[in-house]
Amino acid sequence: MLKLFYRVFLFLLINALLRSQVLINEVLASNLQYMEDDFGDYDDIIELYNPTNVAVNLSGYFLSDDPEYLTKWIFPEYEELSVLQPGAYRVLWADNEPHQGLNHLPFSLDKSGESVVLTEPDAVTIVDQIDYQNQQRDVSYGRSRNSQDVWLYFPDPSIGFQNSTNGFEGIALEPHIIPNSSFINGLMTVEIINPDPNQEVYYSFKQTHPTTTDNPYSEEIIINQTKILNAKAFRAGYLASETSSALYLMGQNFTLPVLALLADSLDIWGAGNGIYTNYLEEGPQWEKSCLSQFIVEDSLMFSINSGLRIQGRSSRSRPKKSFRIFFKSAYDRDRLEYPVFGNSAPQSYKNLVLRAGYDDDIQMTFGTLIRDPLVSSIWKDLGMLVSKGNFSNLYINDQYW
């Protein structure tokens, strides 16, 4: 009887040890264009890995993004999902849309940082936990291939496969430009704040993101004409920071607001991947990151990282093209919260359309750009449903558009 007890105890102990070796192996909390699910959505991803040489059944185990609420999601009694074969990976979509399938979780991940926790069926014993900090879009955070206790940032995620060898210790912190975008009428002194003394900041007045071949920042910068200023931080063993940008408009006195799209010029006009050059291309893969800024009467009303695509059908072939701006959490915030069209209109937006007004003249050789808004206004006065619209000056980097 005693021998049987020891056998049972040993079996339970080995089973528990095997289960406890299942690892949270890689997370992608800012999935912009890396991998889409079966519904065409680019959602957050959690990857589990079984490093043992036996199959492990996780039925009844819990997964959560909150150490204070460990039981947000339970592995179902479904072998295809809950049983991890030796050396196998399990991909789970953290999209807060559990109705989309068993591998879709009832929570999403915060790109600014939080936790992922795997817990035993007793809802108390934590099997594995990872606490991560601010994430960059399409950069995953995972275990080093050489040491499971070391976590690295991977610019080339490997969800569902062995982790890449191209990993980085961290991400450099984005520098801050003071003052931000504004109108100027004389010399402007600009300072770039470096939030980490262990990193170096480089800047340029070009319409491309800075590299270490550009100007190292060491003292205040004097601006004396319309210019875009870009700054970026670099640190050995770290991924470069996001680019910080500001636009200074010299001697302008606009009566209309200014909408500025600050982006790498190669993403706009580059021969291979520029959206203006390749204007017939569509879809998420032809969405480029930009900083959208809105200036009203010399006040910066909003500044938000966003996505930019060419908008329209037949207008794509015209010299002046329309744009659509997308607001997503992978860039910054998932909505623009600002009364773009006044307080009587919606205050929150997922995207905005910038119409070039090409359809004002059928021959497209000249026009006043008011035919479409005039018709919309008349239609609205008749009590019909129309889209809201306002005129604005547009800058693409330091070029008036």
GROMACS .gro file of C-alpha atoms in nm:
model
  401
    1MET     CA    1   0.000   0.000   0.000
    2LEU     CA    2   0.287   0.235   0.090
    3LYS     CA    3   0.459   0.156  -0.242
    4LEU     CA    4   0.140   0.242  -0.430
    5PHE     CA    5   0.118   0.571  -0.240
    6TYR     CA    6   0.473   0.662  -0.340
    7ARG     CA    7   0.401   0.573  -0.703
    8VAL     CA    8   0.092   0.792  -0.708
    9PHE     CA    9   0.279   1.074  -0.533
   10LEU     CA   10   0.570   1.046  -0.777
   11PHE     CA   11   0.333   1.048  -1.077
   12LEU     CA   12   0.155   1.360  -0.951
   13LEU     CA   13   0.486   1.532  -0.876
   14ILE     CA   14   0.629   1.458  -1.221
   15ASN     CA   15   0.303   1.567  -1.386
   16ALA     CA   16   0.307   1.894  -1.191
   17LEU     CA   17   0.670   1.958  -1.279
   18LEU     CA   18   0.603   1.899  -1.647
   19ARG     CA   19   0.307   2.132  -1.642
   20SER     CA   20   0.506   2.400  -1.463
   21GLN     CA   21   0.766   2.401  -1.741
   22VAL     CA   22   0.524   2.539  -2.000
   23LEU     CA   23   0.649   2.889  -2.072
   24ILE     CA   24   0.512   3.222  -2.183
   25ASN     CA   25   0.763   3.252  -2.465
   26GLU     CA   26   0.682   3.560  -2.672
   27VAL     CA   27   0.429   3.846  -2.670
   28LEU     CA   28   0.337   4.098  -2.937
   29ALA     CA   29   0.145   4.386  -2.779
   30SER     CA   30   0.156   4.617  -3.082
   31ASN     CA   31   0.069   4.409  -3.388
   32LEU     CA   32   0.032   4.661  -3.668
   33GLN     CA   33   0.117   4.459  -3.980
   34TYR     CA   34   0.303   4.148  -3.862
   35MET     CA   35   0.032   3.879  -3.852
   36GLU     CA   36  -0.343   3.877  -3.907
   37ASP     CA   37  -0.590   3.631  -3.759
   38ASP     CA   38  -0.859   3.436  -3.946
   39PHE     CA   39  -1.078   3.747  -3.951
   40GLY     CA   40  -0.816   3.972  -4.108
   41ASP     CA   41  -0.751   4.157  -3.779
   42TYR     CA   42  -0.406   4.248  -3.652
   43ASP     CA   43  -0.451   4.168  -3.284
   44ASP     CA   44  -0.219   4.126  -2.987
   45ILE     CA   45  -0.054   3.784  -2.956
   46ILE     CA   46   0.063   3.560  -2.671
   47GLU     CA   47   0.278   3.256  -2.752
   48LEU     CA   48   0.325   2.961  -2.516
   49TYR     CA   49   0.601   2.701  -2.555
   50ASN     CA   50   0.645   2.346  -2.425
   51PRO     CA   51   1.021   2.287  -2.384
   52THR     CA   52   0.975   1.935  -2.238
   53ASN     CA   53   0.995   1.604  -2.421
   54VAL     CA   54   0.639   1.499  -2.329
   55ALA     CA   55   0.297   1.634  -2.420
   56VAL     CA   56   0.143   1.872  -2.164
   57ASN     CA   57  -0.230   1.921  -2.107
   58LEU     CA   58  -0.323   2.273  -1.992
   59SER     CA   59  -0.698   2.214  -1.965
   60GLY     CA   60  -0.826   2.404  -1.662
   61TYR     CA   61  -0.529   2.641  -1.649
   62PHE     CA   62  -0.582   3.017  -1.656
   63LEU     CA   63  -0.431   3.302  -1.853
   64SER     CA   64  -0.461   3.669  -1.763
   65ASP     CA   65  -0.310   4.014  -1.813
   66ASP     CA   66  -0.378   4.113  -1.452
   67PRO     CA   67  -0.192   3.962  -1.150
   68GLU     CA   68  -0.488   4.071  -0.935
   69TYR     CA   69  -0.737   3.882  -1.153
   70LEU     CA   70  -0.574   3.554  -1.252
   71THR     CA   71  -0.881   3.375  -1.388
   72LYS     CA   72  -0.973   3.595  -1.683
   73TRP     CA   73  -0.953   3.303  -1.928
   74ILE     CA   74  -0.949   2.926  -1.879
   75PHE     CA   75  -0.803   2.668  -2.114
   76PRO     CA   76  -1.100   2.459  -2.237
   77GLU     CA   77  -1.133   2.082  -2.239
   78TYR     CA   78  -1.032   2.079  -2.604
   79GLU     CA   79  -0.728   1.871  -2.688
   80GLU     CA   80  -0.635   2.051  -3.011
   81LEU     CA   81  -0.594   2.377  -2.821
   82SER     CA   82  -0.498   2.278  -2.467
   83VAL     CA   83  -0.252   1.995  -2.530
   84LEU     CA   84   0.098   2.109  -2.623
   85GLN     CA   85   0.314   1.847  -2.785
   86PRO     CA   86   0.689   1.835  -2.705
   87GLY     CA   87   0.862   2.142  -2.846
   88ALA     CA   88   0.529   2.285  -2.964
   89TYR     CA   89   0.408   2.644  -2.963
   90ARG     CA   90   0.057   2.769  -2.897
   91VAL     CA   91  -0.057   3.102  -3.044
   92LEU     CA   92  -0.337   3.286  -2.864
   93TRP     CA   93  -0.502   3.607  -2.985
   94ALA     CA   94  -0.537   3.867  -2.710
   95ASP     CA   95  -0.809   4.068  -2.884
   96ASN     CA   96  -1.091   4.088  -2.630
   97GLU     CA   97  -1.309   3.902  -2.881
   98PRO     CA   98  -1.364   3.551  -2.738
   99HIS     CA   99  -1.663   3.504  -2.969
  100GLN     CA  100  -1.418   3.468  -3.260
  101GLY     CA  101  -1.295   3.129  -3.141
  102LEU     CA  102  -1.146   2.923  -2.860
  103ASN     CA  103  -0.800   3.073  -2.912
  104HIS     CA  104  -0.930   3.431  -2.879
  105LEU     CA  105  -0.894   3.574  -2.529
  106PRO     CA  106  -1.134   3.805  -2.339
  107PHE     CA  107  -0.865   4.070  -2.295
  108SER     CA  108  -0.611   4.262  -2.502
  109LEU     CA  109  -0.258   4.376  -2.420
  110ASP     CA  110  -0.151   4.729  -2.337
  111LYS     CA  111   0.146   4.839  -2.551
  112SER     CA  112   0.257   5.077  -2.274
  113GLY     CA  113   0.322   4.777  -2.047
  114GLU     CA  114   0.148   4.525  -1.823
  115SER     CA  115   0.169   4.153  -1.730
  116VAL     CA  116   0.087   3.814  -1.879
  117VAL     CA  117   0.025   3.539  -1.621
  118LEU     CA  118  -0.024   3.161  -1.657
  119THR     CA  119  -0.186   3.002  -1.351
  120GLU     CA  120  -0.261   2.645  -1.239
  121PRO     CA  121  -0.621   2.516  -1.204
  122ASP     CA  122  -0.617   2.604  -0.832
  123ALA     CA  123  -0.635   2.969  -0.952
  124VAL     CA  124  -0.355   3.056  -0.710
  125THR     CA  125  -0.028   2.896  -0.816
  126ILE     CA  126   0.145   3.098  -1.087
  127VAL     CA  127   0.321   2.881  -1.344
  128ASP     CA  128   0.483   3.165  -1.537
  129GLN     CA  129   0.458   3.543  -1.545
  130ILE     CA  130   0.612   3.812  -1.763
  131ASP     CA  131   0.599   4.185  -1.688
  132TYR     CA  132   0.682   4.398  -1.989
  133GLN     CA  133   0.732   4.770  -2.049
  134ASN     CA  134   0.653   4.998  -2.342
  135GLN     CA  135   0.646   4.816  -2.678
  136GLN     CA  136   0.715   4.928  -3.035
  137ARG     CA  137   0.484   4.835  -3.320
  138ASP     CA  138   0.561   4.498  -3.482
  139VAL     CA  139   0.841   4.433  -3.231
  140SER     CA  140   0.786   4.132  -3.006
  141TYR     CA  141   0.920   4.064  -2.658
  142GLY     CA  142   1.040   3.710  -2.599
  143ARG     CA  143   1.286   3.474  -2.437
  144SER     CA  144   1.641   3.454  -2.563
  145ARG     CA  145   1.714   3.142  -2.762
  146ASN     CA  146   2.031   3.099  -2.554
  147SER     CA  147   1.881   3.158  -2.209
  148GLN     CA  148   1.518   3.120  -2.107
  149ASP     CA  149   1.568   3.366  -1.821
  150VAL     CA  150   1.670   3.650  -2.055
  151TRP     CA  151   1.403   3.851  -2.237
  152LEU     CA  152   1.481   4.045  -2.554
  153TYR     CA  153   1.307   4.267  -2.809
  154PHE     CA  154   1.277   4.115  -3.157
  155PRO     CA  155   1.225   4.343  -3.460
  156ASP     CA  156   1.158   4.022  -3.654
  157PRO     CA  157   0.896   3.836  -3.446
  158SER     CA  158   0.882   3.458  -3.474
  159ILE     CA  159   0.533   3.377  -3.346
  160GLY     CA  160   0.476   3.001  -3.365
  161PHE     CA  161   0.844   2.925  -3.422
  162GLN     CA  162   1.178   2.927  -3.242
  163ASN     CA  163   1.274   3.276  -3.133
  164SER     CA  164   1.509   3.480  -3.350
  165THR     CA  165   1.876   3.530  -3.264
  166ASN     CA  166   1.845   3.899  -3.356
  167GLY     CA  167   1.737   4.032  -3.019
  168PHE     CA  168   1.792   4.361  -2.834
  169GLU     CA  169   1.816   4.436  -2.461
  170GLY     CA  170   1.571   4.724  -2.474
  171ILE     CA  171   1.429   5.017  -2.667
  172ALA     CA  172   1.584   5.363  -2.654
  173LEU     CA  173   1.356   5.631  -2.509
  174GLU     CA  174   1.208   5.884  -2.747
  175PRO     CA  175   1.356   6.235  -2.712
  176HIS     CA  176   1.130   6.539  -2.671
  177ILE     CA  177   1.148   6.855  -2.882
  178ILE     CA  178   1.068   7.182  -2.703
  179PRO     CA  179   0.882   7.386  -2.818
  180ASN     CA  180   0.660   7.170  -3.034
  181SER     CA  181   0.529   7.258  -3.381
  182SER     CA  182   0.425   7.622  -3.416
  183PHE     CA  183   0.423   7.939  -3.626
  184ILE     CA  184   0.735   8.154  -3.590
  185ASN     CA  185   0.810   8.512  -3.696
  186GLY     CA  186   1.178   8.534  -3.609
  187LEU     CA  187   1.459   8.327  -3.463
  188MET     CA  188   1.336   8.027  -3.263
  189THR     CA  189   1.553   7.846  -3.008
  190VAL     CA  190   1.473   7.476  -2.988
  191GLU     CA  191   1.589   7.223  -2.730
  192ILE     CA  192   1.587   6.844  -2.755
  193ILE     CA  193   1.542   6.668  -2.421
  194ASN     CA  194   1.723   6.334  -2.387
  195PRO     CA  195   1.541   6.127  -2.120
  196ASP     CA  196   1.829   5.878  -2.078
  197PRO     CA  197   2.195   5.982  -2.034
  198ASN     CA  198   2.302   5.635  -2.155
  199GLN     CA  199   2.175   5.706  -2.505
  200GLU     CA  200   2.271   5.954  -2.776
  201VAL     CA  201   2.033   6.175  -2.973
  202TYR     CA  202   2.080   6.261  -3.339
  203TYR     CA  203   1.876   6.512  -3.537
  204SER     CA  204   1.827   6.634  -3.893
  205PHE     CA  205   1.629   6.884  -4.099
  206LYS     CA  206   1.582   6.630  -4.375
  207GLN     CA  207   1.248   6.466  -4.445
  208THR     CA  208   1.379   6.126  -4.338
  209HIS     CA  209   1.426   5.967  -3.998
  210PRO     CA  210   1.766   6.046  -3.842
  211THR     CA  211   2.049   5.794  -3.830
  212THR     CA  212   2.383   5.798  -3.649
  213THR     CA  213   2.534   5.966  -3.956
  214ASP     CA  214   2.328   6.279  -3.888
  215ASN     CA  215   2.397   6.558  -3.639
  216PRO     CA  216   2.464   6.452  -3.277
  217TYR     CA  217   2.267   6.678  -3.046
  218SER     CA  218   2.474   6.875  -2.796
  219GLU     CA  219   2.327   7.226  -2.771
  220GLU     CA  220   2.020   7.432  -2.851
  221ILE     CA  221   1.923   7.466  -3.217
  222ILE     CA  222   1.834   7.792  -3.390
  223ILE     CA  223   1.545   7.780  -3.638
  224ASN     CA  224   1.519   8.078  -3.877
  225GLN     CA  225   1.298   7.948  -4.158
  226THR     CA  226   1.021   7.698  -4.228
  227LYS     CA  227   1.169   7.362  -4.130
  228ILE     CA  228   1.089   7.016  -4.003
  229LEU     CA  229   1.308   6.893  -3.719
  230ASN     CA  230   1.343   6.518  -3.659
  231ALA     CA  231   1.521   6.363  -3.359
  232LYS     CA  232   1.592   6.002  -3.268
  233ALA     CA  233   1.777   5.827  -2.982
  234PHE     CA  234   2.028   5.545  -3.016
  235ARG     CA  235   2.195   5.317  -2.762
  236ALA     CA  236   2.431   5.021  -2.804
  237GLY     CA  237   2.243   4.690  -2.780
  238TYR     CA  238   1.907   4.867  -2.793
  239LEU     CA  239   1.654   4.931  -3.066
  240ALA     CA  240   1.645   5.293  -3.180
  241SER     CA  241   1.367   5.507  -3.036
  242GLU     CA  242   1.065   5.635  -3.220
  243THR     CA  243   1.131   5.955  -3.415
  244SER     CA  244   1.025   6.280  -3.252
  245SER     CA  245   0.922   6.551  -3.503
  246ALA     CA  246   0.824   6.918  -3.502
  247LEU     CA  247   0.730   7.162  -3.779
  248TYR     CA  248   0.810   7.533  -3.761
  249LEU     CA  249   0.629   7.762  -4.006
  250MET     CA  250   0.802   8.092  -4.067
  251GLY     CA  251   0.604   8.409  -4.140
  252GLN     CA  252   0.272   8.239  -4.216
  253ASN     CA  253  -0.063   8.400  -4.132
  254PHE     CA  254  -0.326   8.142  -4.226
  255THR     CA  255  -0.694   8.204  -4.163
  256LEU     CA  256  -0.761   7.831  -4.190
  257PRO     CA  257  -0.619   7.565  -3.955
  258VAL     CA  258  -0.305   7.376  -4.053
  259LEU     CA  259  -0.298   6.996  -4.064
  260ALA     CA  260   0.059   6.869  -4.081
  261LEU     CA  261   0.156   6.512  -4.177
  262LEU     CA  262   0.512   6.449  -4.062
  263ALA     CA  263   0.654   6.129  -4.210
  264ASP     CA  264   0.965   5.975  -4.360
  265SER     CA  265   0.971   6.105  -4.718
  266LEU     CA  266   1.066   5.758  -4.845
  267ASP     CA  267   0.730   5.632  -4.717
  268ILE     CA  268   0.557   5.901  -4.923
  269TRP     CA  269   0.766   5.940  -5.238
  270GLY     CA  270   1.009   5.647  -5.231
  271ALA     CA  271   1.024   5.455  -5.560
  272GLY     CA  272   0.983   5.115  -5.398
  273ASN     CA  273   0.750   5.174  -5.105
  274GLY     CA  274   0.620   5.531  -5.127
  275ILE     CA  275   0.240   5.554  -5.117
  276TYR     CA  276   0.231   5.859  -5.345
  277THR     CA  277   0.459   5.693  -5.601
  278ASN     CA  278   0.276   5.360  -5.584
  279TYR     CA  279  -0.067   5.520  -5.561
  280LEU     CA  280  -0.261   5.222  -5.701
  281GLU     CA  281  -0.154   4.997  -5.412
  282GLU     CA  282  -0.408   4.948  -5.132
  283GLY     CA  283  -0.457   4.778  -4.798
  284PRO     CA  284  -0.281   4.769  -4.458
  285GLN     CA  285   0.056   4.685  -4.612
  286TRP     CA  286   0.044   5.025  -4.789
  287GLU     CA  287  -0.026   5.218  -4.473
  288LYS     CA  288   0.266   5.428  -4.353
  289SER     CA  289   0.324   5.578  -4.011
  290CYS     CA  290   0.311   5.953  -3.966
  291LEU     CA  291   0.270   6.215  -3.696
  292SER     CA  292  -0.057   6.405  -3.747
  293GLN     CA  293  -0.061   6.754  -3.599
  294PHE     CA  294  -0.339   7.012  -3.605
  295ILE     CA  295  -0.256   7.380  -3.548
  296VAL     CA  296  -0.528   7.641  -3.493
  297GLU     CA  297  -0.434   8.007  -3.443
  298ASP     CA  298  -0.079   7.915  -3.339
  299SER     CA  299  -0.197   7.654  -3.087
  300LEU     CA  300  -0.116   7.287  -3.134
  301MET     CA  301  -0.455   7.122  -3.078
  302PHE     CA  302  -0.347   6.762  -3.121
  303SER     CA  303  -0.036   6.563  -3.205
  304ILE     CA  304  -0.090   6.191  -3.252
  305ASN     CA  305   0.101   5.909  -3.419
  306SER     CA  306  -0.118   5.757  -3.687
  307GLY     CA  307  -0.130   5.566  -4.016
  308LEU     CA  308  -0.158   5.719  -4.363
  309ARG     CA  309  -0.294   5.572  -4.687
  310ILE     CA  310  -0.391   5.706  -5.029
  311GLN     CA  311  -0.770   5.749  -5.043
  312GLY     CA  312  -1.014   5.714  -5.333
  313ARG     CA  313  -1.046   5.535  -5.667
  314SER     CA  314  -1.024   5.737  -5.987
  315SER     CA  315  -0.863   6.026  -5.799
  316ARG     CA  316  -0.554   5.818  -5.733
  317SER     CA  317  -0.420   5.897  -6.079
  318ARG     CA  318  -0.453   6.275  -6.027
  319PRO     CA  319  -0.150   6.487  -5.932
  320LYS     CA  320  -0.306   6.595  -5.603
  321LYS     CA  321  -0.423   6.286  -5.417
  322SER     CA  322  -0.655   6.235  -5.123
  323PHE     CA  323  -0.545   6.070  -4.796
  324ARG     CA  324  -0.702   5.876  -4.514
  325ILE     CA  325  -0.557   5.897  -4.163
  326PHE     CA  326  -0.598   5.594  -3.933
  327PHE     CA  327  -0.585   5.610  -3.553
  328LYS     CA  328  -0.476   5.282  -3.392
  329SER     CA  329  -0.337   5.179  -3.056
  330ALA     CA  330  -0.041   5.021  -3.237
  331TYR     CA  331   0.066   5.374  -3.332
  332ASP     CA  332  -0.050   5.575  -3.033
  333ARG     CA  333  -0.417   5.586  -2.930
  334ASP     CA  334  -0.698   5.389  -3.092
  335ARG     CA  335  -0.910   5.701  -3.146
  336LEU     CA  336  -0.860   6.070  -3.202
  337GLU     CA  337  -1.044   6.256  -2.927
  338TYR     CA  338  -1.093   6.609  -3.062
  339PRO     CA  339  -1.389   6.814  -3.197
  340VAL     CA  340  -1.258   6.831  -3.554
  341PHE     CA  341  -1.596   6.944  -3.688
  342GLY     CA  342  -1.718   7.142  -3.388
  343ASN     CA  343  -1.895   7.054  -3.067
  344SER     CA  344  -2.218   6.952  -3.242
  345ALA     CA  345  -2.042   6.673  -3.433
  346PRO     CA  346  -1.884   6.350  -3.299
  347GLN     CA  347  -1.584   6.407  -3.074
  348SER     CA  348  -1.407   6.076  -3.133
  349TYR     CA  349  -1.272   5.933  -3.462
  350LYS     CA  350  -1.114   5.612  -3.588
  351ASN     CA  351  -1.008   5.776  -3.917
  352LEU     CA  352  -1.029   6.102  -4.109
  353VAL     CA  353  -1.045   6.154  -4.487
  354LEU     CA  354  -0.847   6.437  -4.646
  355ARG     CA  355  -1.018   6.507  -4.978
  356ALA     CA  356  -0.811   6.681  -5.244
  357GLY     CA  357  -1.121   6.826  -5.414
  358TYR     CA  358  -1.024   6.683  -5.755
  359ASP     CA  359  -1.392   6.632  -5.849
  360ASP     CA  360  -1.472   7.004  -5.847
  361ASP     CA  361  -1.413   7.028  -6.223
  362ILE     CA  362  -1.505   6.744  -6.458
  363GLN     CA  363  -1.209   6.820  -6.685
  364MET     CA  364  -0.984   6.837  -6.378
  365THR     CA  365  -0.784   7.128  -6.518
  366PHE     CA  366  -0.914   7.401  -6.287
  367GLY     CA  367  -1.180   7.460  -6.025
  368THR     CA  368  -1.276   7.636  -5.704
  369LEU     CA  369  -1.276   7.321  -5.485
  370ILE     CA  370  -1.621   7.408  -5.345
  371ARG     CA  371  -1.861   7.208  -5.562
  372ASP     CA  372  -1.862   6.898  -5.345
  373PRO     CA  373  -1.892   7.077  -5.005
  374LEU     CA  374  -2.155   7.311  -5.154
  375VAL     CA  375  -2.371   7.018  -5.267
  376SER     CA  376  -2.321   6.851  -4.928
  377SER     CA  377  -2.430   7.168  -4.750
  378ILE     CA  378  -2.747   7.198  -4.962
  379TRP     CA  379  -2.824   6.831  -4.905
  380LYS     CA  380  -2.782   6.878  -4.530
  381ASP     CA  381  -3.019   7.178  -4.533
  382LEU     CA  382  -3.278   6.950  -4.691
  383GLY     CA  383  -3.254   6.730  -4.383
  384MET     CA  384  -3.050   6.455  -4.542
  385LEU     CA  385  -2.757   6.261  -4.396
  386VAL     CA  386  -2.417   6.394  -4.506
  387SER     CA  387  -2.059   6.365  -4.390
  388LYS     CA  388  -1.905   6.654  -4.201
  389GLY     CA  389  -1.626   6.854  -4.360
  390ASN     CA  390  -1.403   7.155  -4.300
  391PHE     CA  391  -1.133   7.324  -4.505
  392SER     CA  392  -0.775   7.315  -4.385
  393ASN     CA  393  -0.424   7.392  -4.507
  394LEU     CA  394  -0.216   7.079  -4.551
  395TYR     CA  395   0.157   7.039  -4.499
  396ILE     CA  396   0.345   6.720  -4.580
  397ASN     CA  397   0.659   6.769  -4.374
  398ASP     CA  398   0.773   7.123  -4.456
  399GLN     CA  399   0.603   7.131  -4.796
  400TYR     CA  400   0.276   7.321  -4.840
  401TRP     CA  401   0.039   7.084  -5.017
   0.00000   0.00000   0.00000
